[in-house]
Every structure is written in structure tokens, then in C-alpha cells.
Coordinates of C-alpha atoms in Angstrom, one line a residue:
X15 CA 128.3 62.3 67.9
X16 CA 129.4 60.0 70.6
X17 CA 128.1 61.9 73.5
X18 CA 124.8 62.5 71.8
X19 CA 124.5 58.8 71.3
X20 CA 124.4 58.4 75.1
X21 CA 120.7 59.2 74.7
X22 CA 118.1 57.1 73.0
X23 CA 117.9 58.8 69.6
X24 CA 115.2 56.4 68.4
X25 CA 112.8 57.4 71.1
X26 CA 109.2 57.9 69.9
X27 CA 106.4 59.7 71.6
X28 CA 103.8 57.2 72.9
X29 CA 100.4 58.9 72.3
X30 CA 98.8 57.1 75.2
X31 CA 95.2 56.6 76.0
X32 CA 95.4 58.9 78.9
X33 CA 96.7 61.8 76.8
X34 CA 94.0 61.1 74.2
X35 CA 91.4 61.0 77.0
X36 CA 92.4 64.5 78.1
X37 CA 92.2 65.9 74.6
X38 CA 88.8 64.2 74.0
X39 CA 87.5 65.5 77.3
X40 CA 88.5 69.1 76.4
X41 CA 87.1 68.6 72.9
X42 CA 83.9 67.2 74.4
X43 CA 83.5 70.1 76.8
X44 CA 84.1 72.4 73.9
X45 CA 81.5 70.7 71.8
X46 CA 79.0 70.8 74.6
X47 CA 79.6 74.5 75.2
X48 CA 79.3 75.1 71.4
X49 CA 75.9 73.3 71.2
X50 CA 74.6 75.2 74.2
X51 CA 75.8 78.4 72.7
X52 CA 74.2 77.7 69.4
X53 CA 70.9 76.6 71.0
X54 CA 70.9 79.7 73.2
X55 CA 71.5 82.0 70.3
X56 CA 68.8 80.3 68.1
X57 CA 66.2 80.0 70.8
X58 CA 66.7 83.5 72.2
X59 CA 65.7 84.9 68.8
X60 CA 69.1 85.5 67.4
X61 CA 67.7 87.8 64.8
X62 CA 68.7 91.4 64.9
X63 CA 67.4 94.5 63.1
X64 CA 69.4 95.8 60.2
X65 CA 73.1 96.5 60.8
X66 CA 75.0 99.2 59.2
X67 CA 74.7 98.7 55.4
X68 CA 71.4 97.0 55.7
X69 CA 72.5 93.6 57.0
X70 CA 70.1 91.6 59.2
X71 CA 71.7 89.6 62.0
X72 CA 71.1 85.9 62.3
X73 CA 72.7 83.6 64.9
X74 CA 74.3 81.5 62.0
X75 CA 76.3 84.6 61.2
X76 CA 77.9 84.4 64.7
X77 CA 78.6 80.7 64.1
X78 CA 80.3 81.4 60.8
X79 CA 82.4 84.2 62.3
X80 CA 83.6 81.9 65.0
X81 CA 84.5 79.2 62.5
X82 CA 86.4 81.8 60.5
X83 CA 88.3 83.2 63.5
X84 CA 89.5 79.7 64.5
X85 CA 90.2 78.7 60.9
X86 CA 92.6 81.6 60.4
X87 CA 94.1 81.4 63.9
X88 CA 95.0 77.7 63.8
X89 CA 96.1 77.9 60.2
X90 CA 98.6 80.5 61.4
X91 CA 99.9 78.3 64.3
X92 CA 100.3 75.4 61.8
X93 CA 102.2 77.4 59.2
X94 CA 104.4 79.0 61.9
X95 CA 105.6 75.5 62.9
X96 CA 106.8 75.0 59.3
X97 CA 108.1 78.5 59.2
X98 CA 110.2 78.1 62.4
X99 CA 111.5 74.8 61.1
X100 CA 112.6 76.4 57.9
X101 CA 114.2 79.3 59.8
X102 CA 116.4 76.8 61.7
X103 CA 117.9 75.4 58.4
X104 CA 118.1 78.7 56.6
X105 CA 119.9 80.3 59.6
X106 CA 122.1 77.1 60.0
X107 CA 121.0 76.9 63.6
X108 CA 122.2 74.0 65.6
X109 CA 120.8 74.6 69.1
X110 CA 117.2 73.7 68.0
X111 CA 118.0 70.3 66.4
X112 CA 116.4 68.4 69.2
X113 CA 113.1 70.4 68.7
X114 CA 112.7 70.2 64.9
X115 CA 110.2 67.4 65.0
X116 CA 107.9 69.4 67.2
X117 CA 107.9 72.3 64.8
X118 CA 107.2 70.3 61.7
X119 CA 104.4 68.3 63.4
X120 CA 102.2 71.4 63.3
X121 CA 102.2 71.3 59.6
X122 CA 99.9 68.3 59.5
X123 CA 97.0 70.6 60.3
X124 CA 97.5 72.5 57.0
X125 CA 95.6 70.1 54.7
X126 CA 92.7 70.1 57.1
X127 CA 92.8 73.9 57.4
X128 CA 92.7 74.2 53.6
X129 CA 89.5 72.2 53.4
X130 CA 87.9 74.1 56.3
X131 CA 88.8 77.5 54.9
X132 CA 87.5 76.8 51.4
X133 CA 84.3 75.2 52.7
X134 CA 83.6 78.0 55.2
X135 CA 84.1 80.7 52.5
X136 CA 81.8 79.0 50.0
X137 CA 79.1 78.5 52.6
X138 CA 79.4 81.7 54.5
X139 CA 81.0 84.3 52.3
X140 CA 78.0 86.7 52.3
X141 CA 77.9 86.5 56.1
X142 CA 81.6 87.3 56.5
X143 CA 82.6 89.6 53.6
X144 CA 80.6 92.6 52.5
X145 CA 82.4 92.7 49.2
X146 CA 80.8 89.4 48.2
X147 CA 77.4 91.1 47.7
X148 CA 76.8 92.0 44.0
X149 CA 74.7 95.1 44.8
X150 CA 77.7 97.0 46.1
X151 CA 79.1 97.0 42.5
X152 CA 75.8 98.0 40.8
X153 CA 75.9 101.8 40.3
X154 CA 72.1 101.7 39.8
X155 CA 71.5 100.2 43.3
X156 CA 71.0 102.5 46.3
X157 CA 73.5 100.3 48.2
X158 CA 76.3 100.9 45.6
X159 CA 79.7 101.4 47.3
X160 CA 82.2 103.4 45.3
X161 CA 85.2 102.4 47.6
X162 CA 84.4 98.6 47.4
X163 CA 83.8 98.9 43.6
X164 CA 87.3 100.4 43.3
X165 CA 88.8 97.4 45.1
X166 CA 86.6 94.8 43.2
X167 CA 89.3 93.6 40.8
X168 CA 91.4 92.5 43.7
X169 CA 88.8 89.9 44.4
X170 CA 87.0 89.2 41.1
X171 CA 89.5 89.6 38.3
X172 CA 89.3 88.5 35.5
X173 CA 85.6 88.0 36.0
X174 CA 83.0 90.7 36.3
X175 CA 82.9 92.3 39.8
X176 CA 80.1 90.9 41.9
X177 CA 80.0 87.5 40.2
X178 CA 82.4 84.8 41.3
X179 CA 85.6 85.9 43.3
X180 CA 87.9 83.7 41.3
X181 CA 91.0 85.8 42.0
X182 CA 90.4 85.5 45.7
X183 CA 89.8 81.8 45.5
X184 CA 92.8 81.1 43.3
X185 CA 95.0 83.0 45.8
X186 CA 93.6 80.9 48.7
X187 CA 94.2 77.6 46.8
X188 CA 97.7 78.6 45.6
X189 CA 98.7 79.7 49.2
X190 CA 97.5 76.5 50.8
X191 CA 98.7 74.4 47.9
X192 CA 102.3 75.7 48.2
X193 CA 102.2 75.7 52.0
X194 CA 101.2 72.0 52.0
X195 CA 103.8 71.2 49.2
X196 CA 106.6 72.9 51.1
X197 CA 105.6 71.2 54.4
X198 CA 105.5 67.7 52.7
X199 CA 108.9 68.4 51.0
X200 CA 110.6 69.6 54.2
X201 CA 109.0 66.8 56.2
X202 CA 110.0 64.0 53.8
X203 CA 113.6 65.2 53.4
X204 CA 113.9 65.4 57.2
X205 CA 112.7 61.8 57.6
X206 CA 115.0 60.7 54.8
X207 CA 117.9 62.4 56.5
X208 CA 117.2 60.1 59.5
X209 CA 117.8 57.1 57.3
X210 CA 120.7 58.2 55.2
X211 CA 122.7 60.6 57.3
X212 CA 125.4 62.8 55.9
X213 CA 125.2 66.5 55.0
X214 CA 123.6 66.3 51.5
X215 CA 120.1 66.3 52.9
X216 CA 120.9 69.2 55.2
X217 CA 122.0 71.3 52.3
X218 CA 118.9 70.3 50.3
X219 CA 116.6 71.1 53.2
X220 CA 118.3 74.5 53.6
X221 CA 117.8 75.2 49.9
X222 CA 114.1 74.3 50.1
X223 CA 113.7 76.2 53.4
X224 CA 115.1 79.4 51.8
X225 CA 112.6 79.1 48.8
X226 CA 109.7 78.5 51.2
X227 CA 110.7 81.5 53.4
X228 CA 110.5 83.8 50.3
X229 CA 107.1 82.4 49.3
X230 CA 105.9 82.7 52.9
X231 CA 107.0 86.3 53.2
X232 CA 104.7 87.2 50.3
X233 CA 101.8 84.8 50.9
X234 CA 101.4 85.4 54.7
X235 CA 100.9 89.2 54.0
X236 CA 98.5 88.7 51.2
X237 CA 96.5 86.0 53.1
X238 CA 96.2 88.5 56.0
X239 CA 94.7 91.1 53.6
X240 CA 92.4 88.5 52.0
X241 CA 91.2 86.6 55.1
X242 CA 91.1 89.3 57.7
X243 CA 91.6 92.8 56.5
X244 CA 89.0 92.5 53.7
X245 CA 86.3 91.9 56.3
X246 CA 86.5 95.7 57.0
X247 CA 86.6 96.4 53.2
X248 CA 86.8 100.2 53.4
X249 CA 89.7 100.1 55.8
X250 CA 93.3 99.3 55.2
X251 CA 96.7 99.3 57.0
X252 CA 100.1 99.0 55.4
X253 CA 101.3 97.2 58.6
X254 CA 98.5 94.7 58.6
X255 CA 100.5 91.8 57.1
X256 CA 103.2 92.3 59.7
X257 CA 100.6 92.5 62.4
X258 CA 98.9 89.2 61.6
X259 CA 102.3 87.5 61.2
X260 CA 103.4 88.8 64.6
X261 CA 100.3 87.5 66.2
X262 CA 100.6 84.1 64.5
X263 CA 104.3 83.9 65.3
X264 CA 103.9 84.5 69.1
X265 CA 101.1 82.0 69.3
X266 CA 103.0 79.4 67.3
X267 CA 106.1 79.9 69.4
X268 CA 104.0 79.5 72.6
X269 CA 102.5 76.3 71.2
X270 CA 106.0 74.9 70.4
X271 CA 107.2 75.8 73.9
X272 CA 104.1 74.1 75.5
X273 CA 104.6 70.9 73.5
X274 CA 108.3 70.8 74.4
X275 CA 107.6 71.2 78.1
X276 CA 104.8 68.6 77.9
X277 CA 107.2 66.1 76.3
X278 CA 109.9 66.8 78.9
X279 CA 107.4 66.3 81.7
X280 CA 106.5 63.0 80.1
X281 CA 110.1 61.9 80.2
X282 CA 110.9 62.4 76.5
X283 CA 113.5 64.7 74.9
X284 CA 116.4 63.8 77.2
X285 CA 118.7 66.0 75.1
X286 CA 116.6 69.0 75.7
X287 CA 117.9 70.9 78.8
X288 CA 117.0 74.2 80.5
X289 CA 119.1 76.1 78.0
X290 CA 116.8 75.0 75.1
X291 CA 113.8 76.0 77.3
X292 CA 115.5 79.3 78.0
X293 CA 115.9 80.0 74.3
X294 CA 112.3 79.2 73.6
X295 CA 111.4 81.6 76.5
X296 CA 113.5 84.3 74.9
X297 CA 111.8 83.9 71.6
X298 CA 108.3 84.1 73.3
X299 CA 109.4 87.2 75.3
X300 CA 111.1 88.9 72.3
X301 CA 108.3 88.4 69.8
X302 CA 105.7 89.5 72.4
X303 CA 107.6 92.8 72.4
X304 CA 107.7 92.7 68.6
X305 CA 103.9 92.2 68.4
X306 CA 103.4 95.1 70.8
X307 CA 105.7 97.3 68.7
X308 CA 103.6 96.5 65.6
X309 CA 100.3 97.0 67.4
X310 CA 101.3 100.3 68.8
X311 CA 102.9 101.5 65.6
X312 CA 99.7 100.7 63.7
X313 CA 97.5 102.2 66.3
X314 CA 99.5 105.4 66.8
X315 CA 100.0 106.1 63.1
X316 CA 96.3 105.7 62.3
X317 CA 94.7 107.1 65.4
X318 CA 96.9 110.1 65.7
X319 CA 96.6 110.9 62.0
X320 CA 92.8 110.9 62.5
X321 CA 91.9 110.2 58.9
X322 CA 88.2 109.1 59.2
X323 CA 88.4 106.2 56.8
X324 CA 91.4 104.8 58.7
X325 CA 90.6 105.7 62.3
X326 CA 87.1 104.2 62.1
X327 CA 88.7 100.7 62.6
X328 CA 89.9 101.6 66.1
X329 CA 87.1 104.0 67.0
X330 CA 84.4 101.3 66.5
X331 CA 86.3 98.9 68.7
X332 CA 87.4 101.3 71.4
X333 CA 83.9 103.0 71.7
X334 CA 82.1 99.6 71.8
X335 CA 80.8 98.2 75.0
X336 CA 81.2 94.8 73.5
X337 CA 84.7 95.0 72.2
X338 CA 86.3 97.9 74.1
X339 CA 87.2 95.9 77.2
X340 CA 88.8 93.1 75.1
X341 CA 91.3 95.6 73.6
X342 CA 92.8 96.0 77.1
X343 CA 92.6 92.3 77.8
X344 CA 94.5 91.8 74.5
X345 CA 97.3 94.2 75.6
X346 CA 97.5 92.7 79.1
X347 CA 97.7 89.1 78.0
X348 CA 100.0 89.6 75.0
X349 CA 102.3 92.3 76.3
X350 CA 102.0 93.2 80.0
X351 CA 102.0 89.6 81.2
X352 CA 104.8 88.1 79.2
X353 CA 106.9 91.3 79.6
X354 CA 106.7 91.3 83.4
X355 CA 106.7 87.5 84.0
X356 CA 109.4 86.5 81.5
X357 CA 111.8 89.5 82.0
X358 CA 114.3 87.7 84.3
X359 CA 116.6 84.9 83.2
X360 CA 115.3 82.5 85.8
X361 CA 111.7 82.9 84.7
X362 CA 112.5 81.8 81.2
X363 CA 114.2 78.7 82.5
X364 CA 111.3 77.5 84.8
X365 CA 108.6 75.4 83.2
X366 CA 105.8 76.6 85.5
X367 CA 106.3 80.3 84.3
X368 CA 106.4 79.3 80.7
X369 CA 103.4 77.0 81.0
X370 CA 101.3 79.8 82.5
X371 CA 102.5 82.6 80.1
X372 CA 102.3 80.5 76.9
X373 CA 98.8 79.2 77.7
X374 CA 97.6 82.8 78.3
X375 CA 99.4 84.1 75.2
X376 CA 97.6 81.5 73.0
X377 CA 94.3 82.7 74.6
X378 CA 95.4 86.3 74.2
X379 CA 96.2 86.0 70.5
X380 CA 92.9 84.2 69.9
X381 CA 91.3 87.4 71.4
X382 CA 93.5 89.4 69.0
X383 CA 91.9 87.6 66.1
X384 CA 88.5 87.8 67.7
X385 CA 89.0 91.6 67.7
X386 CA 90.0 91.6 64.0
X387 CA 87.1 89.5 62.8
X388 CA 83.9 89.9 64.9
X389 CA 83.4 93.7 64.8
X390 CA 83.4 93.7 61.0
X391 CA 81.1 90.7 60.7
X392 CA 78.7 91.0 63.7
X393 CA 78.8 94.6 64.8
X394 CA 77.3 95.0 68.3
X395 CA 75.9 91.5 68.1
X396 CA 79.3 89.9 68.9
X397 CA 81.1 89.1 72.1
X398 CA 82.7 86.2 73.9
X399 CA 80.2 83.6 75.1
X400 CA 79.7 79.9 75.2
X401 CA 79.8 79.6 71.4
X402 CA 83.2 81.3 71.2
X403 CA 84.7 79.3 74.1
X404 CA 83.3 76.0 72.8
X405 CA 84.6 76.6 69.3
X406 CA 88.1 77.5 70.6
X407 CA 88.2 74.3 72.6
X408 CA 87.0 72.1 69.7
X409 CA 89.6 73.6 67.3
X410 CA 92.4 73.5 69.9
X411 CA 91.7 69.9 70.8
X412 CA 91.5 68.9 67.1
X413 CA 94.8 70.6 66.4
X414 CA 96.5 69.0 69.4
X415 CA 95.2 65.6 68.4
X416 CA 96.4 65.9 64.8
X417 CA 99.9 67.3 65.8
X418 CA 100.5 64.8 68.6
X419 CA 99.2 61.7 66.7
X420 CA 101.6 62.5 63.8
X421 CA 104.4 63.4 66.1
X422 CA 104.2 59.8 67.5
X423 CA 104.8 58.2 64.2
X424 CA 108.5 59.1 63.9
X425 CA 111.5 59.6 66.1
X426 CA 111.4 62.6 68.3
X427 CA 115.0 63.5 67.5
X428 CA 116.4 64.1 64.0
X429 CA 119.2 61.6 64.9
X430 CA 121.3 62.0 61.8
X431 CA 121.2 65.8 61.7
X432 CA 124.8 67.1 61.2
X433 CA 124.4 69.6 64.0
X434 CA 123.0 67.2 66.6
X435 CA 126.2 67.4 68.7
X436 CA 125.8 71.2 68.9
X437 CA 122.3 70.8 70.2
X438 CA 123.6 68.3 72.8
X439 CA 126.2 70.8 74.0
X440 CA 123.9 73.8 73.9
X441 CA 124.6 76.1 76.9
X442 CA 123.8 79.8 77.4

């Protein structure tokens, strides 16, 4: 590892006051927009007549929907950091050794996300999920819903349907519990590897990574059904778990790329060269295509089959003046833009192109989750306004602060990783 040792492998990120100031300013702008949006909704009489199914609209419902969108979205970006870290070990990858600490730093958001998700569900479950209303399971009630009743055990077992959704809560706790456990396990082993060296820690991390990946494959799909698909309780898609994963993955890759470029611009990560940046660009490009493939497959199979209980999901979005335009914005930001801009080799090796594309992709996949959540919770009362923009900035700033502050506590490079030399010589 002689050549790699020409670099400062004990270098740490200095989370300076100027960087914190930028994050706090963005968070402050977000908080201001959020407050203005809330006041605007409340003072403008944010009370609507009955929605379909007899639900009255209240401005707090829009607030809760926005919290849920960002909870799910940033939870996904956090777990993707851990997932991509685990992939490197399971695949025995060496090129990415210099980037491992960036990936794992995202996982520090997971405990916060767990608290936010559980708290939001307990406070706002009736505003977000139609299946939480007991009357839909009461056959004597005019609002009884046979389809939701048939799915009730998935949420309430072993308790009576319409009481306390213990099965749903247990799944959420188990998923977050194991995600946090695996994150802490992989993180601690990686830091111990820095102290001890050798290959034994690498083999141990690879073993735990493989176990985590199996659990993640199951839990990511079920969490997508629970947290997003069950909002539109009548509707289902067998591709939905893959779809949410693809959206999470591209957003997570874009965030990893932006942090890497930010650190390079600040003079850190001397080992990271344009070949590493090129590989990150290839991942962003490739999985933007993958997301598009899943999106189009889901849309084509459902819309072309024209089965009413399935096609309604797309019809109510495409035919809506509120959501229809955002479907096309979604496709442009998440497919057309990265496809055209990152197609050439040179584009994937230039920071300016990746900064632009990755920033817009993160915004684009937030819009993707907006389209998954708001139509089913708010109907025609939704939209992108000050409340939405403010909430996104608040969550984004909080996530950045948590990730960067914890990134600064340890060496940026896994200096005793057995494949560090391969990362140093990485060239494509």
C-alpha cells in the first residue's frame, strides 16, 4: 500500500462554520416557507367539502401528507447509503474503497427517521390511510368497504380489524430496528478495521453485508407496500416494491455523488480521481434508465390492460389538473435529463454536469414520491406550494447536517481496507 500512503489517509472532513451556515440558511428558508405555507392554508379556510369516501379536507391533512412524503423519501436515501456500502463488500468491489465512508454516513439518519415515521403514523394515521377507519370494516355501516375488509388482516392481525394495526406497527418497528442494527454493525466493524487492519474484518463485514442484503430485499418491498401503496388501499401493483426501490436508489446514488464532488471541491478525498466520478456517473445514468424501465413497465401493463380497479391509479393522476403536469415533469427530470446529459463519457467525468443532473434527480424523485402520496391522501386539494418546498428544504437540510456532522467524526478513507490499493489505481 506504499503508493496509497502517499496520501493523507488520516484526513478528516472539517465541518466548518461556513458549511454549517449554508445548511442553516437553507433550513431557515425552508422553515420560513413552511410557516408561510401553513398560515396561508389555515387562514385561507383550508377546509374542503367531502372528498370521495366522505372525508372532509383540513389544512393539517396537507401538512401530514408532506411530512409523510419526506419521511419516506429521506428514509430511502439513508438506507440506500447503507445498501450501497453493503453491495461493495458483498461484490468484493475495490474501486469504491475511497467512497465507503460517504455511503455509510447516510445511515445516521435512520434512527431519526424511525422516530419520525412512528410519530407521524400515530398522530396522522386517519389523515393518511383510509384503512385506519374502523367503519370500513363494519358491515352494518353504509361506508363499509368489502375490498379493504378483505385486506384488513394484513394491517391488523392478530387483533380485530379496525382496532389497532399491530401487524403494521410491528413490521415498521422490525424493519427500522434491523436496518439500524445492520447499520451500526457495519459501521462499527468498518471503524474497527481502521484500527486493526488485516483481512478478517473485511470477511466479517462481507458476511454481515450479505445477511443485510437478503433482509433488505424483503423489507424494502414490504415497506413500500405498507408506507406508500396502502395509501391507495384498493389499488395494487406487483412491481411497486421494485418501483420504490428504484426511485430510492437513484436518489441515493445522486446524493452520494453530490457529497463526493462537494468533498473533492473542498480539497478532500485526494485518492478519488475522475475515474471514480465517472463510475458514480455511470451508476446514476444506468439506474435512471432502470427506474424508467420499471415506471414504463408498471404503467404499460396496468394502463393497457385497462382493468378498472388497477388503471384508476394512473387515470386519477393523468386526468388531474393538479397532478397531471407533474407526471411529465417526473419523466423529464428522472429520465430525459439524465439520459441526454450523461450519455457521453465526458459528461460523466465533469463535475458540473453531475452537480446539475444529480441535484435535479433528487428533486425529480421527490416529485415521484409526491405523486405516489398526495393524490391518495389529498385528492384535488394537493399540489406543490410553499408548504411542500419548505418541508423539502427542512428535511434536506436536516439530513445533510446529520450526515456531514457524523462524517466529520472519523477518517474519510478506510485506510486499512485490504483493497485500498485497487481504489488508488482505479482507472477506466
